[in-house]
mmCIF file of C-alpha atoms in Angstrom:
data_model
loop_
_atom_site.group_PDB
_atom_site.id
_atom_site.type_symbol
_atom_site.label_atom_id
_atom_site.label_comp_id
_atom_site.label_asym_id
_atom_site.label_seq_id
_atom_site.Cartn_x
_atom_site.Cartn_y
_atom_site.Cartn_z
ATOM 1 C CA MET S 1 0.000 0.000 0.000
ATOM 2 C CA SER S 2 2.797 2.395 0.883
ATOM 3 C CA LYS S 3 4.397 1.804 -2.509
ATOM 4 C CA LEU S 4 1.108 2.574 -4.258
ATOM 5 C CA LYS S 5 0.734 5.777 -2.253
ATOM 6 C CA ASN S 6 4.286 6.852 -3.099
ATOM 7 C CA ASN S 7 3.739 6.114 -6.783
ATOM 8 C CA GLY S 8 0.512 8.090 -6.698
ATOM 9 C CA ARG S 9 2.250 11.041 -5.084
ATOM 10 C CA ASP S 10 5.081 10.891 -7.621
ATOM 11 C CA GLY S 11 2.546 10.876 -10.462
ATOM 12 C CA ILE S 12 0.734 13.881 -9.017
ATOM 13 C CA ARG S 13 4.024 15.756 -8.632
ATOM 14 C CA ALA S 14 5.052 14.907 -12.214
ATOM 15 C CA ASN S 15 1.703 16.060 -13.566
ATOM 16 C CA SER S 16 1.932 19.237 -11.496
ATOM 17 C CA ALA S 17 5.433 19.945 -12.812
ATOM 18 C CA LYS S 18 4.286 19.377 -16.398
ATOM 19 C CA PHE S 19 1.304 21.695 -15.857
ATOM 20 C CA ARG S 20 3.555 24.443 -14.454
ATOM 21 C CA GLU S 21 5.942 24.015 -17.380
ATOM 22 C CA LYS S 22 3.099 24.301 -19.898
ATOM 23 C CA LEU S 23 1.764 27.343 -18.044
ATOM 24 C CA ILE S 24 5.150 29.063 -18.170
ATOM 25 C CA VAL S 25 5.595 28.282 -21.875
ATOM 26 C CA THR S 26 2.081 29.592 -22.595
ATOM 27 C CA GLY S 27 2.849 32.792 -20.691
ATOM 28 C CA ILE S 28 6.076 33.301 -22.632
ATOM 29 C CA TYR S 29 4.295 32.836 -25.952
ATOM 30 C CA ALA S 30 1.570 35.246 -24.838
ATOM 31 C CA VAL S 31 4.145 37.920 -24.004
ATOM 32 C CA PHE S 32 5.874 37.408 -27.350
ATOM 33 C CA ALA S 33 2.513 37.619 -29.135
ATOM 34 C CA LEU S 34 1.759 40.949 -27.434
ATOM 35 C CA LEU S 35 5.202 42.292 -28.322
ATOM 36 C CA LEU S 36 4.760 41.173 -31.934
ATOM 37 C CA ALA S 37 1.381 42.885 -32.146
ATOM 38 C CA ALA S 38 2.804 46.081 -30.643
ATOM 39 C CA ILE S 39 5.552 46.072 -33.286
ATOM 40 C CA VAL S 40 3.545 45.005 -36.340
ATOM 41 C CA TYR S 41 0.476 47.192 -35.726
ATOM 42 C CA PRO S 42 2.160 50.612 -36.232
ATOM 43 C CA ILE S 43 4.147 49.268 -39.194
ATOM 44 C CA VAL S 44 0.952 48.155 -40.952
ATOM 45 C CA TRP S 45 -0.643 51.522 -40.149
ATOM 46 C CA VAL S 46 2.263 53.466 -41.672
ATOM 47 C CA ILE S 47 2.225 51.345 -44.834
ATOM 48 C CA GLY S 48 -1.552 51.704 -45.093
ATOM 49 C CA THR S 49 -1.367 55.467 -44.546
ATOM 50 C CA SER S 50 1.228 55.810 -47.324
ATOM 51 C CA LEU S 51 -1.211 54.120 -49.728
ATOM 52 C CA ASN S 52 -4.272 56.178 -48.700
ATOM 53 C CA PRO S 53 -5.525 58.916 -51.024
ATOM 54 C CA GLY S 54 -5.450 62.481 -49.691
ATOM 55 C CA THR S 55 -3.126 64.054 -47.158
ATOM 56 C CA GLY S 56 -4.980 63.721 -43.856
ATOM 57 C CA LEU S 57 -4.127 61.270 -41.113
ATOM 58 C CA LEU S 58 -7.578 61.098 -39.527
ATOM 59 C CA VAL S 59 -9.280 59.800 -42.678
ATOM 60 C CA SER S 60 -6.592 57.177 -43.286
ATOM 61 C CA SER S 61 -7.295 53.491 -42.834
ATOM 62 C CA MET S 62 -5.041 50.544 -42.180
ATOM 63 C CA PHE S 63 -6.247 48.803 -45.326
ATOM 64 C CA PRO S 64 -7.247 51.519 -47.843
ATOM 65 C CA ALA S 65 -10.111 50.735 -50.191
ATOM 66 C CA ASN S 66 -8.450 52.555 -53.104
ATOM 67 C CA PRO S 67 -4.694 52.271 -52.543
ATOM 68 C CA THR S 68 -2.410 54.517 -54.553
ATOM 69 C CA PHE S 69 1.329 54.892 -55.044
ATOM 70 C CA GLY S 70 0.930 58.553 -55.941
ATOM 71 C CA HIS S 71 2.433 59.701 -52.642
ATOM 72 C CA TYR S 72 5.671 57.873 -53.425
ATOM 73 C CA ALA S 73 5.844 59.570 -56.828
ATOM 74 C CA GLU S 74 5.065 62.933 -55.215
ATOM 75 C CA LEU S 75 7.728 62.372 -52.569
ATOM 76 C CA ILE S 76 10.446 61.632 -55.111
ATOM 77 C CA GLY S 77 9.363 64.088 -57.786
ATOM 78 C CA ASP S 78 8.078 67.123 -55.872
ATOM 79 C CA THR S 79 10.305 67.213 -52.784
ATOM 80 C CA ASP S 80 14.026 67.098 -52.016
ATOM 81 C CA PHE S 81 13.717 63.518 -50.754
ATOM 82 C CA VAL S 82 16.466 62.247 -53.083
ATOM 83 C CA LEU S 83 18.804 65.021 -51.870
ATOM 84 C CA TRP S 84 18.037 64.200 -48.224
ATOM 85 C CA TYR S 85 18.587 60.528 -48.920
ATOM 86 C CA GLY S 86 21.934 61.235 -50.561
ATOM 87 C CA ASN S 87 23.045 63.407 -47.639
ATOM 88 C CA THR S 88 22.025 60.745 -45.138
ATOM 89 C CA VAL S 89 23.801 57.942 -47.018
ATOM 90 C CA LYS S 90 26.921 60.112 -47.283
ATOM 91 C CA VAL S 91 26.957 60.784 -43.541
ATOM 92 C CA ALA S 92 26.087 57.146 -42.774
ATOM 93 C CA VAL S 93 28.907 55.669 -44.881
ATOM 94 C CA CYS S 94 31.506 58.093 -43.525
ATOM 95 C CA ASN S 95 30.297 57.492 -39.987
ATOM 96 C CA ALA S 96 30.392 53.704 -40.406
ATOM 97 C CA VAL S 97 33.970 53.747 -41.730
ATOM 98 C CA LEU S 98 35.352 56.237 -39.208
ATOM 99 C CA SER S 99 33.467 54.842 -36.199
ATOM 100 C CA THR S 100 34.470 51.256 -36.937
ATOM 101 C CA ALA S 101 38.117 52.257 -37.357
ATOM 102 C CA LEU S 102 38.195 54.231 -34.091
ATOM 103 C CA VAL S 103 36.350 51.546 -32.144
ATOM 104 C CA ALA S 104 38.560 48.738 -33.482
ATOM 105 C CA ILE S 105 41.796 50.566 -32.652
ATOM 106 C CA THR S 106 40.569 51.560 -29.181
ATOM 107 C CA ALA S 107 39.284 48.067 -28.396
ATOM 108 C CA TYR S 108 42.543 46.475 -29.577
ATOM 109 C CA ALA S 109 44.557 48.760 -27.316
ATOM 110 C CA PHE S 110 42.408 47.956 -24.268
ATOM 111 C CA SER S 111 42.359 44.246 -25.066
ATOM 112 C CA ARG S 112 46.007 43.561 -25.874
ATOM 113 C CA PHE S 113 48.029 46.190 -24.001
ATOM 114 C CA ARG S 114 48.435 46.855 -20.285
ATOM 115 C CA PHE S 115 49.054 50.479 -19.410
ATOM 116 C CA LYS S 116 48.464 52.927 -16.600
ATOM 117 C CA GLY S 117 44.863 54.100 -16.429
ATOM 118 C CA ARG S 118 43.521 51.167 -18.473
ATOM 119 C CA LYS S 119 40.841 50.157 -15.963
ATOM 120 C CA GLN S 120 39.873 53.770 -15.338
ATOM 121 C CA GLY S 121 39.561 54.335 -19.073
ATOM 122 C CA LEU S 122 37.287 51.329 -19.501
ATOM 123 C CA MET S 123 35.119 52.431 -16.587
ATOM 124 C CA THR S 124 34.916 55.935 -18.056
ATOM 125 C CA LEU S 125 33.680 54.536 -21.359
ATOM 126 C CA LEU S 126 31.134 52.439 -19.481
ATOM 127 C CA VAL S 127 29.854 55.400 -17.460
ATOM 128 C CA LEU S 128 29.542 57.570 -20.579
ATOM 129 C CA GLN S 129 27.012 55.125 -21.985
ATOM 130 C CA MET S 130 24.632 55.940 -19.134
ATOM 131 C CA PHE S 131 24.124 59.544 -20.233
ATOM 132 C CA PRO S 132 21.969 60.417 -23.276
ATOM 133 C CA GLY S 133 23.815 62.217 -26.031
ATOM 134 C CA PHE S 134 21.531 65.259 -26.097
ATOM 135 C CA LEU S 135 22.866 66.353 -22.701
ATOM 136 C CA SER S 136 25.997 67.569 -24.498
ATOM 137 C CA ILE S 137 24.150 69.365 -27.312
ATOM 138 C CA MET S 138 25.107 72.863 -26.139
ATOM 139 C CA ALA S 139 28.772 71.945 -25.725
ATOM 140 C CA ILE S 140 28.787 70.314 -29.174
ATOM 141 C CA PHE S 141 27.177 73.383 -30.717
ATOM 142 C CA VAL S 142 29.757 75.735 -29.206
ATOM 143 C CA LEU S 143 32.622 73.425 -30.185
ATOM 144 C CA LEU S 144 31.491 73.162 -33.801
ATOM 145 C CA LEU S 145 30.884 76.898 -33.944
ATOM 146 C CA GLN S 146 34.404 77.681 -32.730
ATOM 147 C CA THR S 147 35.994 75.166 -35.127
ATOM 148 C CA LYS S 148 33.872 76.454 -38.052
ATOM 149 C CA MET S 149 32.364 73.016 -38.623
ATOM 150 C CA LEU S 150 28.792 74.038 -37.861
ATOM 151 C CA ASP S 151 26.424 73.256 -40.738
ATOM 152 C CA THR S 152 28.846 70.738 -42.239
ATOM 153 C CA HIS S 153 28.553 67.004 -42.737
ATOM 154 C CA LEU S 154 32.114 66.607 -41.457
ATOM 155 C CA GLY S 155 31.156 68.079 -38.116
ATOM 156 C CA ILE S 156 28.232 65.736 -37.586
ATOM 157 C CA VAL S 157 30.282 62.705 -38.692
ATOM 158 C CA LEU S 158 32.972 63.516 -36.126
ATOM 159 C CA ILE S 159 30.359 63.838 -33.389
ATOM 160 C CA TYR S 160 28.785 60.501 -34.318
ATOM 161 C CA ALA S 161 32.176 58.779 -34.486
ATOM 162 C CA GLY S 162 33.221 60.118 -31.108
ATOM 163 C CA GLY S 163 29.990 58.937 -29.527
ATOM 164 C CA ALA S 164 30.332 55.463 -31.042
ATOM 165 C CA VAL S 165 33.614 54.811 -29.220
ATOM 166 C CA SER S 166 32.055 54.544 -25.759
ATOM 167 C CA MET S 167 29.505 51.896 -26.748
ATOM 168 C CA GLY S 168 31.359 49.981 -29.453
ATOM 169 C CA THR S 169 34.645 49.602 -27.567
ATOM 170 C CA TRP S 170 33.172 47.271 -24.942
ATOM 171 C CA VAL S 171 31.480 45.109 -27.579
ATOM 172 C CA MET S 172 34.558 44.765 -29.763
ATOM 173 C CA LYS S 173 36.955 44.406 -26.825
ATOM 174 C CA GLY S 174 34.886 41.497 -25.543
ATOM 175 C CA HIS S 175 35.293 39.811 -28.909
ATOM 176 C CA PHE S 176 39.028 40.522 -29.083
ATOM 177 C CA ASP S 177 39.461 38.973 -25.633
ATOM 178 C CA THR S 178 38.104 35.662 -26.925
ATOM 179 C CA ILE S 179 40.829 35.402 -29.593
ATOM 180 C CA PRO S 180 43.781 33.325 -28.260
ATOM 181 C CA ARG S 181 46.963 35.313 -27.756
ATOM 182 C CA SER S 182 48.919 32.294 -28.990
ATOM 183 C CA LEU S 183 47.961 33.226 -32.551
ATOM 184 C CA GLU S 184 49.632 36.615 -32.198
ATOM 185 C CA GLU S 185 52.629 35.191 -30.358
ATOM 186 C CA ALA S 186 53.214 32.749 -33.210
ATOM 187 C CA ALA S 187 52.999 35.627 -35.682
ATOM 188 C CA PHE S 188 55.464 37.688 -33.629
ATOM 189 C CA LEU S 189 57.951 34.794 -33.798
ATOM 190 C CA ASP S 190 57.684 34.962 -37.587
ATOM 191 C CA GLY S 191 58.547 38.666 -37.515
ATOM 192 C CA ALA S 192 55.042 40.165 -37.626
ATOM 193 C CA THR S 193 54.305 43.529 -36.017
ATOM 194 C CA HIS S 194 51.251 44.625 -34.053
ATOM 195 C CA LYS S 195 49.970 46.227 -37.251
ATOM 196 C CA ASP S 196 50.259 42.904 -39.093
ATOM 197 C CA THR S 197 48.498 40.918 -36.372
ATOM 198 C CA PHE S 198 45.752 43.534 -36.099
ATOM 199 C CA PHE S 199 44.861 43.551 -39.796
ATOM 200 C CA LYS S 200 45.682 39.932 -40.688
ATOM 201 C CA ILE S 201 44.612 38.037 -37.560
ATOM 202 C CA ILE S 202 42.416 40.066 -35.208
ATOM 203 C CA LEU S 203 40.093 41.792 -37.679
ATOM 204 C CA PRO S 204 39.423 38.743 -39.907
ATOM 205 C CA LEU S 205 38.520 36.708 -36.808
ATOM 206 C CA SER S 206 36.303 39.515 -35.480
ATOM 207 C CA LEU S 207 33.977 39.904 -38.451
ATOM 208 C CA PRO S 208 30.752 39.593 -36.363
ATOM 209 C CA ALA S 209 31.809 42.359 -33.963
ATOM 210 C CA VAL S 210 33.087 44.590 -36.765
ATOM 211 C CA THR S 211 29.839 44.122 -38.699
ATOM 212 C CA PHE S 212 27.773 44.904 -35.617
ATOM 213 C CA VAL S 213 29.606 48.175 -34.942
ATOM 214 C CA ALA S 214 29.665 49.206 -38.609
ATOM 215 C CA LEU S 215 25.970 48.518 -39.187
ATOM 216 C CA ASN S 216 24.870 50.325 -36.034
ATOM 217 C CA SER S 217 27.022 53.305 -36.999
ATOM 218 C CA PHE S 218 25.516 53.257 -40.491
ATOM 219 C CA ILE S 219 21.953 53.193 -39.166
ATOM 220 C CA THR S 220 22.421 56.059 -36.668
ATOM 221 C CA PRO S 221 22.121 58.998 -39.133
ATOM 222 C CA PHE S 222 18.891 57.518 -40.512
ATOM 223 C CA MET S 223 17.300 57.464 -37.062
ATOM 224 C CA ASP S 224 18.719 60.561 -35.400
ATOM 225 C CA PHE S 225 16.864 63.867 -35.540
ATOM 226 C CA ILE S 226 18.079 66.005 -32.640
ATOM 227 C CA LEU S 227 21.753 66.287 -33.583
ATOM 228 C CA PRO S 228 21.204 67.068 -37.304
ATOM 229 C CA GLN S 229 18.560 69.620 -36.356
ATOM 230 C CA ILE S 230 21.102 71.431 -34.177
ATOM 231 C CA VAL S 231 24.150 71.093 -36.424
ATOM 232 C CA LEU S 232 22.796 71.259 -39.982
ATOM 233 C CA ARG S 233 21.094 74.553 -40.797
ATOM 234 C CA SER S 234 21.090 74.701 -44.618
ATOM 235 C CA SER S 235 18.230 73.076 -46.512
ATOM 236 C CA GLU S 236 20.631 71.504 -49.026
ATOM 237 C CA LYS S 237 22.460 69.692 -46.214
ATOM 238 C CA MET S 238 19.432 68.267 -44.425
ATOM 239 C CA THR S 239 19.170 64.587 -43.581
ATOM 240 C CA LEU S 240 16.074 62.438 -43.994
ATOM 241 C CA ALA S 241 14.884 62.933 -40.420
ATOM 242 C CA GLN S 242 14.921 66.713 -40.814
ATOM 243 C CA GLY S 243 13.314 66.749 -44.236
ATOM 244 C CA LEU S 244 10.504 64.401 -43.291
ATOM 245 C CA TYR S 245 9.856 66.288 -40.065
ATOM 246 C CA ASN S 246 9.271 69.506 -42.009
ATOM 247 C CA MET S 247 6.405 67.816 -43.846
ATOM 248 C CA VAL S 248 4.353 67.581 -40.659
ATOM 249 C CA ALA S 249 5.934 70.348 -38.577
ATOM 250 C CA ASN S 250 3.141 72.923 -38.873
ATOM 251 C CA GLU S 251 -0.510 73.286 -39.798
ATOM 252 C CA THR S 252 0.154 74.640 -43.292
ATOM 253 C CA ASN S 253 2.469 71.774 -44.208
ATOM 254 C CA SER S 254 0.906 68.565 -42.911
ATOM 255 C CA SER S 255 1.347 65.936 -45.632
ATOM 256 C CA PHE S 256 1.041 62.921 -43.373
ATOM 257 C CA THR S 257 0.505 60.454 -46.214
ATOM 258 C CA VAL S 258 3.641 61.650 -48.020
ATOM 259 C CA PHE S 259 5.476 61.529 -44.704
ATOM 260 C CA ALA S 260 4.349 57.919 -44.268
ATOM 261 C CA ALA S 261 5.629 57.077 -47.765
ATOM 262 C CA GLY S 262 8.998 58.560 -46.828
ATOM 263 C CA ALA S 263 9.065 56.563 -43.598
ATOM 264 C CA VAL S 264 8.472 53.352 -45.546
ATOM 265 C CA LEU S 265 11.281 54.135 -48.013
ATOM 266 C CA VAL S 266 13.628 54.905 -45.127
ATOM 267 C CA ALA S 267 12.775 51.742 -43.211
ATOM 268 C CA LEU S 268 12.971 49.369 -46.185
ATOM 269 C CA PRO S 269 16.772 49.394 -46.793
ATOM 270 C CA ILE S 270 17.478 49.347 -43.066
ATOM 271 C CA THR S 271 15.259 46.296 -42.639
ATOM 272 C CA LEU S 272 16.967 44.523 -45.541
ATOM 273 C CA LEU S 273 20.398 45.280 -44.076
ATOM 274 C CA TYR S 274 19.416 43.901 -40.686
ATOM 275 C CA MET S 275 17.981 40.772 -42.275
ATOM 276 C CA TYR S 276 21.084 40.199 -44.408
ATOM 277 C CA PHE S 277 23.565 40.729 -41.571
ATOM 278 C CA GLN S 278 21.427 39.096 -38.873
ATOM 279 C CA LYS S 279 23.847 36.247 -38.128
ATOM 280 C CA TYR S 280 26.750 38.683 -37.784
ATOM 281 C CA LEU S 281 24.755 40.946 -35.473
ATOM 282 C CA ILE S 282 23.805 38.075 -33.186
ATOM 283 C CA GLY S 283 27.385 36.779 -33.225
ATOM 284 C CA GLY S 284 28.764 40.229 -32.454
ATOM 285 C CA LEU S 285 26.457 40.732 -29.482
ATOM 286 C CA ALA S 286 27.096 37.251 -28.108
ATOM 287 C CA ALA S 287 30.871 37.486 -28.470
ATOM 288 C CA GLY S 288 30.990 40.961 -26.988
ATOM 289 C CA ALA S 289 29.165 39.710 -23.893
ATOM 290 C CA ASP S 290 31.601 36.874 -23.168
ATOM 291 C CA LYS S 291 34.295 38.917 -21.484
ATOM 292 C CA GLY S 292 34.608 42.452 -20.185
#
């Protein structure tokens, strides 16, 4: 009898554990479903608005009865959208190249060399990530004004590149730390220099981290509005965020449907880039979290 009771209790416990496990899994899926809905819903609304006739937002519908691509033609033909896009791509490419170079060099120095103030420098970079960039807007404005780089793409690229160092260094340093030093030591025995090991060993083995930093640096000018609005004053030097904002900035210029078409055209290449480099992004984040 005692054995039967014990078996019965074990069965009840097993069933209870299975029920709890199913309940937890169901809760996780429910949370993910809510997050997916919160993400997809505004995207569908923006796409639907861009296909709605007229210019108003209130009369737009998620699934327009008479969809039109006229707003896309109006955006490209009647506005400076192509100019804004070119300016943004120019800033994005320059920022990606310069930021990746600065981050890689800084991370290599912190990863492979031991020098006075190394720990303090790493902690400083970590602390800088806690403060939003717009807190330094006034200082940046004065600095660019004194160096005569206000209203220039060079000025905004330098600001972006400097800000990328604090975040990207920790990610790339974590990846560099996972690369065995024995590879470099063997290269040094063959007469290689630090420059040779950096370009021929470290960087090729750090492609996920490099891609992560480069892609994030490339995306930043597409998403940022505050810094370009402060730095870039001329209409011919505007980025996409500034140009699209002006379409809905006041009551006399409220082309929400054209704005939505611009938002779709901005998001499309970024989405494709993220999809194409997805495995490198995941690898870069995972490797950068291994060591600090």
